Amino acid sequence: RKSPVSGTSPAEPVSKKVTFVCNISGKDCTNVRYHCTKIPDYDLSPESFEECKKENKFAPGMTETDFVRIDHCATDKASDPNHWTKEETLLLLEGLEVFGENWAEVAEHVSTKSQLQCITYFLSLPIEDPYLDELE
């Protein structure tokens, strides 16, 4: 679950204002979390993930493979605003699926990029051939 903060500009990343809370323990898991790829906004702390994994007690319909680790620790690449990790790309596409073209919500879902960065990156992504065939 996210704790959203409003009032950010489209060019301002929300990374320092959004926190993530473990859906099981309720603890802050902003720095390191396991994000579910099946259910948007479902995150587990490393401790809760390990406990579920050890006891095989994930929520119904979920398995260990449905989660991706997201680490928000600062690195050289993370400080480059043009660099996108695989996790950020996943969150961008997931956010678009859930929120459509509501770029404020999409950027909040990604949490490390601004609205403008999300739009620009999305426009730079390759388009699948079936879409190009429709345009011809």
mmCIF file of N, CA and C in Angstrom:
data_model
loop_
_atom_site.group_PDB
_atom_site.id
_atom_site.type_symbol
_atom_site.label_atom_id
_atom_site.label_comp_id
_atom_site.label_asym_id
_atom_site.label_seq_id
_atom_site.Cartn_x
_atom_site.Cartn_y
_atom_site.Cartn_z
ATOM 1 N N ARG A 1 0.836 -1.178 0.000
ATOM 2 C CA ARG A 1 0.000 0.000 0.000
ATOM 3 C C ARG A 1 0.878 1.238 0.000
ATOM 4 N N LYS A 2 0.455 2.221 -0.763
ATOM 5 C CA LYS A 2 1.210 3.460 -0.837
ATOM 6 C C LYS A 2 0.570 4.505 0.051
ATOM 7 N N SER A 3 1.412 5.402 0.517
ATOM 8 C CA SER A 3 0.932 6.583 1.214
ATOM 9 C C SER A 3 1.190 7.751 0.279
ATOM 10 N N PRO A 4 0.189 8.141 -0.519
ATOM 11 C CA PRO A 4 0.412 9.166 -1.531
ATOM 12 C C PRO A 4 0.526 10.564 -0.946
ATOM 13 N N VAL A 5 1.225 11.394 -1.680
ATOM 14 C CA VAL A 5 1.346 12.798 -1.329
ATOM 15 C C VAL A 5 0.956 13.598 -2.557
ATOM 16 N N SER A 6 0.069 14.555 -2.399
ATOM 17 C CA SER A 6 -0.375 15.336 -3.544
ATOM 18 C C SER A 6 0.383 16.647 -3.619
ATOM 19 N N GLY A 7 0.169 17.367 -4.720
ATOM 20 C CA GLY A 7 0.741 18.686 -4.856
ATOM 21 C C GLY A 7 2.098 18.708 -5.522
ATOM 22 N N THR A 8 2.490 17.618 -6.192
ATOM 23 C CA THR A 8 3.770 17.617 -6.872
ATOM 24 C C THR A 8 3.596 18.087 -8.305
ATOM 25 N N SER A 9 4.634 18.702 -8.843
ATOM 26 C CA SER A 9 4.561 19.182 -10.217
ATOM 27 C C SER A 9 4.803 18.016 -11.163
ATOM 28 N N PRO A 10 4.328 18.108 -12.424
ATOM 29 C CA PRO A 10 4.517 17.023 -13.383
ATOM 30 C C PRO A 10 5.984 16.699 -13.649
ATOM 31 N N ALA A 11 6.887 17.658 -13.443
ATOM 32 C CA ALA A 11 8.299 17.418 -13.709
ATOM 33 C C ALA A 11 9.067 16.983 -12.466
ATOM 34 N N GLU A 12 8.390 16.913 -11.329
ATOM 35 C CA GLU A 12 9.052 16.582 -10.061
ATOM 36 C C GLU A 12 8.811 15.128 -9.696
ATOM 37 N N PRO A 13 9.892 14.340 -9.534
ATOM 38 C CA PRO A 13 9.698 12.950 -9.106
ATOM 39 C C PRO A 13 9.068 12.897 -7.720
ATOM 40 N N VAL A 14 8.286 11.866 -7.486
ATOM 41 C CA VAL A 14 7.624 11.730 -6.194
ATOM 42 C C VAL A 14 8.358 10.768 -5.282
ATOM 43 N N SER A 15 9.545 10.328 -5.671
ATOM 44 C CA SER A 15 10.249 9.273 -4.944
ATOM 45 C C SER A 15 10.479 9.587 -3.476
ATOM 46 N N LYS A 16 10.708 10.829 -3.112
ATOM 47 C CA LYS A 16 10.991 11.148 -1.719
ATOM 48 C C LYS A 16 9.725 11.355 -0.911
ATOM 49 N N LYS A 17 8.570 11.330 -1.556
ATOM 50 C CA LYS A 17 7.322 11.622 -0.868
ATOM 51 C C LYS A 17 6.400 10.416 -0.736
ATOM 52 N N VAL A 18 6.683 9.339 -1.459
ATOM 53 C CA VAL A 18 5.826 8.165 -1.417
ATOM 54 C C VAL A 18 6.493 7.103 -0.564
ATOM 55 N N THR A 19 5.724 6.536 0.339
ATOM 56 C CA THR A 19 6.235 5.441 1.139
ATOM 57 C C THR A 19 5.417 4.197 0.848
ATOM 58 N N PHE A 20 6.028 3.039 1.032
ATOM 59 C CA PHE A 20 5.346 1.780 0.806
ATOM 60 C C PHE A 20 5.278 1.033 2.128
ATOM 61 N N VAL A 21 4.127 0.402 2.348
ATOM 62 C CA VAL A 21 3.876 -0.300 3.596
ATOM 63 C C VAL A 21 3.556 -1.752 3.260
ATOM 64 N N CYS A 22 4.149 -2.663 4.012
ATOM 65 C CA CYS A 22 3.923 -4.093 3.806
ATOM 66 C C CYS A 22 2.446 -4.428 4.038
ATOM 67 N N ASN A 23 1.860 -5.163 3.095
ATOM 68 C CA ASN A 23 0.455 -5.534 3.206
ATOM 69 C C ASN A 23 0.193 -6.556 4.311
ATOM 70 N N ILE A 24 1.235 -7.204 4.787
ATOM 71 C CA ILE A 24 1.051 -8.197 5.853
ATOM 72 C C ILE A 24 1.378 -7.607 7.219
ATOM 73 N N SER A 25 2.573 -7.046 7.353
ATOM 74 C CA SER A 25 3.018 -6.586 8.673
ATOM 75 C C SER A 25 2.653 -5.132 8.968
ATOM 76 N N GLY A 26 2.394 -4.355 7.933
ATOM 77 C CA GLY A 26 2.113 -2.932 8.131
ATOM 78 C C GLY A 26 3.366 -2.097 8.326
ATOM 79 N N LYS A 27 4.549 -2.713 8.196
ATOM 80 C CA LYS A 27 5.806 -1.991 8.377
ATOM 81 C C LYS A 27 6.205 -1.262 7.095
ATOM 82 N N ASP A 28 6.958 -0.193 7.272
ATOM 83 C CA ASP A 28 7.485 0.563 6.136
ATOM 84 C C ASP A 28 8.454 -0.331 5.356
ATOM 85 N N CYS A 29 8.235 -0.435 4.049
ATOM 86 C CA CYS A 29 9.131 -1.225 3.199
ATOM 87 C C CYS A 29 9.522 -0.415 1.963
ATOM 88 N N THR A 30 9.660 0.896 2.139
ATOM 89 C CA THR A 30 9.962 1.794 1.030
ATOM 90 C C THR A 30 11.323 1.502 0.410
ATOM 91 N N ASN A 31 12.338 1.265 1.223
ATOM 92 C CA ASN A 31 13.690 1.073 0.686
ATOM 93 C C ASN A 31 13.868 -0.247 -0.042
ATOM 94 N N VAL A 32 13.320 -1.308 0.507
ATOM 95 C CA VAL A 32 13.384 -2.625 -0.131
ATOM 96 C C VAL A 32 12.034 -3.284 0.057
ATOM 97 N N ARG A 33 11.450 -3.736 -1.058
ATOM 98 C CA ARG A 33 10.156 -4.406 -0.956
ATOM 99 C C ARG A 33 10.035 -5.443 -2.058
ATOM 100 N N TYR A 34 9.103 -6.340 -1.891
ATOM 101 C CA TYR A 34 8.758 -7.310 -2.923
ATOM 102 C C TYR A 34 7.397 -6.900 -3.463
ATOM 103 N N HIS A 35 7.382 -6.549 -4.736
ATOM 104 C CA HIS A 35 6.159 -6.043 -5.377
ATOM 105 C C HIS A 35 5.495 -7.177 -6.152
ATOM 106 N N CYS A 36 4.201 -7.334 -5.952
ATOM 107 C CA CYS A 36 3.449 -8.382 -6.640
ATOM 108 C C CYS A 36 3.143 -7.935 -8.066
ATOM 109 N N THR A 37 3.437 -8.793 -9.034
ATOM 110 C CA THR A 37 3.158 -8.469 -10.434
ATOM 111 C C THR A 37 1.729 -8.814 -10.826
ATOM 112 N N LYS A 38 1.010 -9.519 -9.966
ATOM 113 C CA LYS A 38 -0.382 -9.878 -10.255
ATOM 114 C C LYS A 38 -1.374 -8.854 -9.714
ATOM 115 N N ILE A 39 -1.054 -8.289 -8.555
ATOM 116 C CA ILE A 39 -1.976 -7.362 -7.899
ATOM 117 C C ILE A 39 -1.266 -6.029 -7.699
ATOM 118 N N PRO A 40 -1.703 -4.977 -8.381
ATOM 119 C CA PRO A 40 -1.065 -3.664 -8.197
ATOM 120 C C PRO A 40 -1.166 -3.205 -6.743
ATOM 121 N N ASP A 41 -0.158 -2.498 -6.303
ATOM 122 C CA ASP A 41 -0.111 -1.943 -4.956
ATOM 123 C C ASP A 41 -0.132 -3.009 -3.859
ATOM 124 N N TYR A 42 0.358 -4.197 -4.168
ATOM 125 C CA TYR A 42 0.505 -5.229 -3.152
ATOM 126 C C TYR A 42 1.997 -5.443 -2.970
ATOM 127 N N ASP A 43 2.496 -5.047 -1.795
ATOM 128 C CA ASP A 43 3.919 -5.102 -1.510
ATOM 129 C C ASP A 43 4.168 -5.811 -0.189
ATOM 130 N N LEU A 44 5.315 -6.509 -0.130
ATOM 131 C CA LEU A 44 5.710 -7.191 1.097
ATOM 132 C C LEU A 44 7.093 -6.730 1.512
ATOM 133 N N SER A 45 7.299 -6.631 2.808
ATOM 134 C CA SER A 45 8.633 -6.348 3.327
ATOM 135 C C SER A 45 9.484 -7.593 3.101
ATOM 136 N N PRO A 46 10.804 -7.454 3.094
ATOM 137 C CA PRO A 46 11.650 -8.640 2.932
ATOM 138 C C PRO A 46 11.362 -9.718 3.994
ATOM 139 N N GLU A 47 11.094 -9.278 5.224
ATOM 140 C CA GLU A 47 10.800 -10.239 6.293
ATOM 141 C C GLU A 47 9.505 -11.012 6.022
ATOM 142 N N SER A 48 8.458 -10.291 5.613
ATOM 143 C CA SER A 48 7.180 -10.950 5.326
ATOM 144 C C SER A 48 7.299 -11.870 4.118
ATOM 145 N N PHE A 49 8.047 -11.425 3.097
ATOM 146 C CA PHE A 49 8.238 -12.256 1.906
ATOM 147 C C PHE A 49 8.946 -13.556 2.281
ATOM 148 N N GLU A 50 10.017 -13.448 3.069
ATOM 149 C CA GLU A 50 10.770 -14.641 3.470
ATOM 150 C C GLU A 50 9.910 -15.581 4.314
ATOM 151 N N GLU A 51 9.086 -14.999 5.185
ATOM 152 C CA GLU A 51 8.199 -15.824 6.023
ATOM 153 C C GLU A 51 7.179 -16.560 5.156
ATOM 154 N N CYS A 52 6.579 -15.849 4.207
ATOM 155 C CA CYS A 52 5.606 -16.477 3.306
ATOM 156 C C CYS A 52 6.266 -17.559 2.461
ATOM 157 N N LYS A 53 7.470 -17.266 2.002
ATOM 158 C CA LYS A 53 8.222 -18.216 1.172
ATOM 159 C C LYS A 53 8.564 -19.472 1.976
ATOM 160 N N LYS A 54 9.035 -19.276 3.201
ATOM 161 C CA LYS A 54 9.441 -20.390 4.066
ATOM 162 C C LYS A 54 8.258 -21.296 4.400
ATOM 163 N N GLU A 55 7.125 -20.683 4.708
ATOM 164 C CA GLU A 55 5.945 -21.437 5.129
ATOM 165 C C GLU A 55 4.957 -21.669 3.994
ATOM 166 N N ASN A 56 5.306 -21.193 2.784
ATOM 167 C CA ASN A 56 4.432 -21.301 1.610
ATOM 168 C C ASN A 56 3.024 -20.786 1.924
ATOM 169 N N LYS A 57 2.980 -19.581 2.505
ATOM 170 C CA LYS A 57 1.706 -19.003 2.925
ATOM 171 C C LYS A 57 1.423 -17.680 2.217
ATOM 172 N N PHE A 58 1.606 -17.664 0.912
ATOM 173 C CA PHE A 58 1.235 -16.469 0.148
ATOM 174 C C PHE A 58 -0.281 -16.416 0.062
ATOM 175 N N ALA A 59 -0.805 -15.238 -0.237
ATOM 176 C CA ALA A 59 -2.252 -15.079 -0.386
ATOM 177 C C ALA A 59 -2.746 -16.009 -1.497
ATOM 178 N N PRO A 60 -4.022 -16.396 -1.446
ATOM 179 C CA PRO A 60 -4.556 -17.310 -2.467
ATOM 180 C C PRO A 60 -4.282 -16.784 -3.885
ATOM 181 N N GLY A 61 -3.815 -17.685 -4.738
ATOM 182 C CA GLY A 61 -3.542 -17.331 -6.127
ATOM 183 C C GLY A 61 -2.166 -16.737 -6.356
ATOM 184 N N MET A 62 -1.371 -16.565 -5.296
ATOM 185 C CA MET A 62 -0.033 -15.987 -5.425
ATOM 186 C C MET A 62 1.026 -17.028 -5.090
ATOM 187 N N THR A 63 2.165 -16.889 -5.781
ATOM 188 C CA THR A 63 3.327 -17.717 -5.478
ATOM 189 C C THR A 63 4.547 -16.818 -5.399
ATOM 190 N N GLU A 64 5.648 -17.397 -5.004
ATOM 191 C CA GLU A 64 6.911 -16.661 -4.892
ATOM 192 C C GLU A 64 7.303 -15.993 -6.211
ATOM 193 N N THR A 65 6.998 -16.641 -7.321
ATOM 194 C CA THR A 65 7.395 -16.112 -8.639
ATOM 195 C C THR A 65 6.567 -14.908 -9.083
ATOM 196 N N ASP A 66 5.514 -14.583 -8.353
ATOM 197 C CA ASP A 66 4.683 -13.420 -8.688
ATOM 198 C C ASP A 66 5.249 -12.125 -8.126
ATOM 199 N N PHE A 67 6.390 -12.187 -7.459
ATOM 200 C CA PHE A 67 6.963 -11.013 -6.813
ATOM 201 C C PHE A 67 8.307 -10.656 -7.419
ATOM 202 N N VAL A 68 8.560 -9.358 -7.483
ATOM 203 C CA VAL A 68 9.845 -8.847 -7.938
ATOM 204 C C VAL A 68 10.398 -7.953 -6.839
ATOM 205 N N ARG A 69 11.693 -8.122 -6.568
ATOM 206 C CA ARG A 69 12.332 -7.310 -5.527
ATOM 207 C C ARG A 69 12.619 -5.925 -6.093
ATOM 208 N N ILE A 70 12.241 -4.898 -5.342
ATOM 209 C CA ILE A 70 12.519 -3.520 -5.727
ATOM 210 C C ILE A 70 13.345 -2.898 -4.624
ATOM 211 N N ASP A 71 14.537 -2.465 -5.008
ATOM 212 C CA ASP A 71 15.493 -1.900 -4.064
ATOM 213 C C ASP A 71 15.715 -0.441 -4.426
ATOM 214 N N HIS A 72 15.344 0.464 -3.560
ATOM 215 C CA HIS A 72 15.463 1.898 -3.830
ATOM 216 C C HIS A 72 16.740 2.497 -3.255
ATOM 217 N N CYS A 73 17.728 1.663 -2.964
ATOM 218 C CA CYS A 73 18.993 2.184 -2.468
ATOM 219 C C CYS A 73 19.663 2.984 -3.578
ATOM 220 N N ALA A 74 20.301 4.065 -3.214
ATOM 221 C CA ALA A 74 20.937 4.938 -4.197
ATOM 222 C C ALA A 74 22.148 4.262 -4.830
ATOM 223 N N THR A 75 22.191 4.312 -6.153
ATOM 224 C CA THR A 75 23.345 3.843 -6.913
ATOM 225 C C THR A 75 23.678 4.905 -7.927
ATOM 226 N N ASP A 76 24.800 4.752 -8.613
ATOM 227 C CA ASP A 76 25.184 5.716 -9.638
ATOM 228 C C ASP A 76 24.125 5.805 -10.723
ATOM 229 N N LYS A 77 23.623 4.648 -11.167
ATOM 230 C CA LYS A 77 22.607 4.662 -12.230
ATOM 231 C C LYS A 77 21.296 5.248 -11.729
ATOM 232 N N ALA A 78 20.952 4.967 -10.470
ATOM 233 C CA ALA A 78 19.694 5.468 -9.927
ATOM 234 C C ALA A 78 19.696 6.991 -9.848
ATOM 235 N N SER A 79 20.877 7.596 -9.730
ATOM 236 C CA SER A 79 20.936 9.050 -9.665
ATOM 237 C C SER A 79 20.818 9.689 -11.046
ATOM 238 N N ASP A 80 20.932 8.893 -12.115
ATOM 239 C CA ASP A 80 20.759 9.389 -13.482
ATOM 240 C C ASP A 80 19.265 9.372 -13.801
ATOM 241 N N PRO A 81 18.643 10.538 -13.999
ATOM 242 C CA PRO A 81 17.197 10.569 -14.228
ATOM 243 C C PRO A 81 16.765 9.888 -15.526
ATOM 244 N N ASN A 82 17.697 9.681 -16.457
ATOM 245 C CA ASN A 82 17.347 9.032 -17.723
ATOM 246 C C ASN A 82 17.459 7.513 -17.661
ATOM 247 N N HIS A 83 18.040 6.994 -16.596
ATOM 248 C CA HIS A 83 18.174 5.542 -16.451
ATOM 249 C C HIS A 83 16.892 4.962 -15.853
ATOM 250 N N TRP A 84 16.396 3.913 -16.483
ATOM 251 C CA TRP A 84 15.222 3.210 -15.981
ATOM 252 C C TRP A 84 15.607 1.764 -15.692
ATOM 253 N N THR A 85 15.300 1.294 -14.488
ATOM 254 C CA THR A 85 15.540 -0.105 -14.152
ATOM 255 C C THR A 85 14.402 -0.956 -14.718
ATOM 256 N N LYS A 86 14.611 -2.268 -14.723
ATOM 257 C CA LYS A 86 13.549 -3.174 -15.176
ATOM 258 C C LYS A 86 12.329 -3.050 -14.263
ATOM 259 N N GLU A 87 12.587 -2.848 -12.983
ATOM 260 C CA GLU A 87 11.484 -2.731 -12.032
ATOM 261 C C GLU A 87 10.664 -1.470 -12.297
ATOM 262 N N GLU A 88 11.350 -0.360 -12.589
ATOM 263 C CA GLU A 88 10.636 0.885 -12.890
ATOM 264 C C GLU A 88 9.825 0.755 -14.166
ATOM 265 N N THR A 89 10.388 0.064 -15.173
ATOM 266 C CA THR A 89 9.659 -0.156 -16.423
ATOM 267 C C THR A 89 8.423 -1.003 -16.162
ATOM 268 N N LEU A 90 8.565 -2.037 -15.352
ATOM 269 C CA LEU A 90 7.425 -2.879 -14.985
ATOM 270 C C LEU A 90 6.350 -2.047 -14.299
ATOM 271 N N LEU A 91 6.750 -1.206 -13.354
ATOM 272 C CA LEU A 91 5.785 -0.371 -12.637
ATOM 273 C C LEU A 91 5.123 0.638 -13.568
ATOM 274 N N LEU A 92 5.872 1.167 -14.542
ATOM 275 C CA LEU A 92 5.298 2.095 -15.515
ATOM 276 C C LEU A 92 4.204 1.404 -16.322
ATOM 277 N N LEU A 93 4.499 0.236 -16.867
ATOM 278 C CA LEU A 93 3.516 -0.483 -17.683
ATOM 279 C C LEU A 93 2.328 -0.939 -16.847
ATOM 280 N N GLU A 94 2.593 -1.369 -15.632
ATOM 281 C CA GLU A 94 1.512 -1.764 -14.721
ATOM 282 C C GLU A 94 0.638 -0.553 -14.394
ATOM 283 N N GLY A 95 1.274 0.587 -14.119
ATOM 284 C CA GLY A 95 0.531 1.810 -13.825
ATOM 285 C C GLY A 95 -0.344 2.246 -14.989
ATOM 286 N N LEU A 96 0.170 2.116 -16.207
ATOM 287 C CA LEU A 96 -0.626 2.470 -17.387
ATOM 288 C C LEU A 96 -1.832 1.551 -17.537
ATOM 289 N N GLU A 97 -1.633 0.272 -17.226
ATOM 290 C CA GLU A 97 -2.736 -0.675 -17.311
ATOM 291 C C GLU A 97 -3.827 -0.343 -16.291
ATOM 292 N N VAL A 98 -3.412 0.059 -15.107
ATOM 293 C CA VAL A 98 -4.370 0.329 -14.031
ATOM 294 C C VAL A 98 -4.981 1.730 -14.141
ATOM 295 N N PHE A 99 -4.142 2.737 -14.420
ATOM 296 C CA PHE A 99 -4.594 4.125 -14.366
ATOM 297 C C PHE A 99 -4.799 4.780 -15.721
ATOM 298 N N GLY A 100 -4.538 4.047 -16.807
ATOM 299 C CA GLY A 100 -4.705 4.628 -18.138
ATOM 300 C C GLY A 100 -3.770 5.802 -18.335
ATOM 301 N N GLU A 101 -4.275 6.872 -18.877
ATOM 302 C CA GLU A 101 -3.440 8.038 -19.156
ATOM 303 C C GLU A 101 -3.448 9.063 -18.022
ATOM 304 N N ASN A 102 -3.773 8.633 -16.830
ATOM 305 C CA ASN A 102 -3.672 9.508 -15.657
ATOM 306 C C ASN A 102 -2.213 9.473 -15.208
ATOM 307 N N TRP A 103 -1.404 10.343 -15.819
ATOM 308 C CA TRP A 103 0.040 10.295 -15.624
ATOM 309 C C TRP A 103 0.460 10.638 -14.187
ATOM 310 N N ALA A 104 -0.339 11.403 -13.481
ATOM 311 C CA ALA A 104 -0.019 11.696 -12.082
ATOM 312 C C ALA A 104 -0.058 10.400 -11.267
ATOM 313 N N GLU A 105 -1.090 9.596 -11.484
ATOM 314 C CA GLU A 105 -1.203 8.313 -10.780
ATOM 315 C C GLU A 105 -0.123 7.337 -11.238
ATOM 316 N N VAL A 106 0.168 7.329 -12.546
ATOM 317 C CA VAL A 106 1.211 6.446 -13.075
ATOM 318 C C VAL A 106 2.552 6.787 -12.424
ATOM 319 N N ALA A 107 2.890 8.076 -12.379
ATOM 320 C CA ALA A 107 4.164 8.505 -11.775
ATOM 321 C C ALA A 107 4.201 8.153 -10.290
ATOM 322 N N GLU A 108 3.080 8.296 -9.618
ATOM 323 C CA GLU A 108 3.029 7.923 -8.203
ATOM 324 C C GLU A 108 3.235 6.427 -8.037
ATOM 325 N N HIS A 109 2.692 5.646 -8.974
ATOM 326 C CA HIS A 109 2.847 4.192 -8.928
ATOM 327 C C HIS A 109 4.311 3.806 -9.143
ATOM 328 N N VAL A 110 4.995 4.455 -10.085
ATOM 329 C CA VAL A 110 6.419 4.196 -10.322
ATOM 330 C C VAL A 110 7.220 4.657 -9.110
ATOM 331 N N SER A 111 6.904 5.811 -8.599
ATOM 332 C CA SER A 111 7.418 6.414 -7.361
ATOM 333 C C SER A 111 8.831 6.985 -7.437
ATOM 334 N N THR A 112 9.582 6.664 -8.481
ATOM 335 C CA THR A 112 10.945 7.192 -8.577
ATOM 336 C C THR A 112 11.113 8.148 -9.745
ATOM 337 N N LYS A 113 10.046 8.363 -10.513
ATOM 338 C CA LYS A 113 10.119 9.206 -11.707
ATOM 339 C C LYS A 113 8.957 10.191 -11.718
ATOM 340 N N SER A 114 9.180 11.326 -12.389
ATOM 341 C CA SER A 114 8.135 12.345 -12.506
ATOM 342 C C SER A 114 7.158 11.960 -13.621
ATOM 343 N N GLN A 115 6.052 12.705 -13.699
ATOM 344 C CA GLN A 115 5.093 12.497 -14.781
ATOM 345 C C GLN A 115 5.776 12.674 -16.133
ATOM 346 N N LEU A 116 6.558 13.737 -16.263
ATOM 347 C CA LEU A 116 7.242 14.036 -17.511
ATOM 348 C C LEU A 116 8.226 12.921 -17.879
ATOM 349 N N GLN A 117 8.953 12.407 -16.911
ATOM 350 C CA GLN A 117 9.880 11.309 -17.171
ATOM 351 C C GLN A 117 9.125 10.049 -17.610
ATOM 352 N N CYS A 118 7.985 9.787 -17.000
ATOM 353 C CA CYS A 118 7.178 8.619 -17.363
ATOM 354 C C CYS A 118 6.667 8.740 -18.798
ATOM 355 N N ILE A 119 6.147 9.894 -19.140
ATOM 356 C CA ILE A 119 5.625 10.110 -20.498
ATOM 357 C C ILE A 119 6.746 9.979 -21.521
ATOM 358 N N THR A 120 7.858 10.644 -21.267
ATOM 359 C CA THR A 120 8.981 10.624 -22.203
ATOM 360 C C THR A 120 9.514 9.207 -22.392
ATOM 361 N N TYR A 121 9.663 8.479 -21.301
ATOM 362 C CA TYR A 121 10.177 7.113 -21.400
ATOM 363 C C TYR A 121 9.187 6.212 -22.133
ATOM 364 N N PHE A 122 7.905 6.351 -21.817
ATOM 365 C CA PHE A 122 6.893 5.533 -22.488
ATOM 366 C C PHE A 122 6.933 5.762 -23.997
ATOM 367 N N LEU A 123 7.067 7.014 -24.404
ATOM 368 C CA LEU A 123 7.115 7.327 -25.837
ATOM 369 C C LEU A 123 8.371 6.769 -26.508
ATOM 370 N N SER A 124 9.410 6.514 -25.726
ATOM 371 C CA SER A 124 10.642 5.972 -26.302
ATOM 372 C C SER A 124 10.639 4.445 -26.396
ATOM 373 N N LEU A 125 9.654 3.798 -25.770
ATOM 374 C CA LEU A 125 9.601 2.338 -25.787
ATOM 375 C C LEU A 125 9.255 1.833 -27.188
ATOM 376 N N PRO A 126 9.806 0.675 -27.574
ATOM 377 C CA PRO A 126 9.476 0.128 -28.901
ATOM 378 C C PRO A 126 8.022 -0.314 -28.955
ATOM 379 N N ILE A 127 7.424 -0.134 -30.108
ATOM 380 C CA ILE A 127 6.032 -0.534 -30.312
ATOM 381 C C ILE A 127 6.028 -1.870 -31.040
ATOM 382 N N GLU A 128 5.164 -2.774 -30.601
ATOM 383 C CA GLU A 128 5.076 -4.083 -31.236
ATOM 384 C C GLU A 128 4.583 -3.956 -32.673
ATOM 385 N N ASP A 129 5.001 -4.853 -33.522
ATOM 386 C CA ASP A 129 4.639 -4.831 -34.939
ATOM 387 C C ASP A 129 3.130 -4.803 -35.202
ATOM 388 N N PRO A 130 2.294 -5.533 -34.437
ATOM 389 C CA PRO A 130 0.850 -5.474 -34.717
ATOM 390 C C PRO A 130 0.296 -4.046 -34.673
ATOM 391 N N TYR A 131 0.831 -3.215 -33.789
ATOM 392 C CA TYR A 131 0.366 -1.837 -33.717
ATOM 393 C C TYR A 131 0.795 -1.064 -34.957
ATOM 394 N N LEU A 132 1.998 -1.321 -35.406
ATOM 395 C CA LEU A 132 2.496 -0.619 -36.600
ATOM 396 C C LEU A 132 1.708 -1.046 -37.840
ATOM 397 N N ASP A 133 1.311 -2.328 -37.899
ATOM 398 C CA ASP A 133 0.535 -2.819 -39.034
ATOM 399 C C ASP A 133 -0.809 -2.100 -39.120
ATOM 400 N N GLU A 134 -1.411 -1.793 -37.952
ATOM 401 C CA GLU A 134 -2.701 -1.086 -37.937
ATOM 402 C C GLU A 134 -2.584 0.310 -38.493
ATOM 403 N N LEU A 135 -1.427 0.944 -38.338
ATOM 404 C CA LEU A 135 -1.223 2.313 -38.796
ATOM 405 C C LEU A 135 -1.017 2.390 -40.311
ATOM 406 N N GLU A 136 -0.601 1.311 -40.925
ATOM 407 C CA GLU A 136 -0.310 1.326 -42.374
ATOM 408 C C GLU A 136 -1.532 1.236 -43.219
#
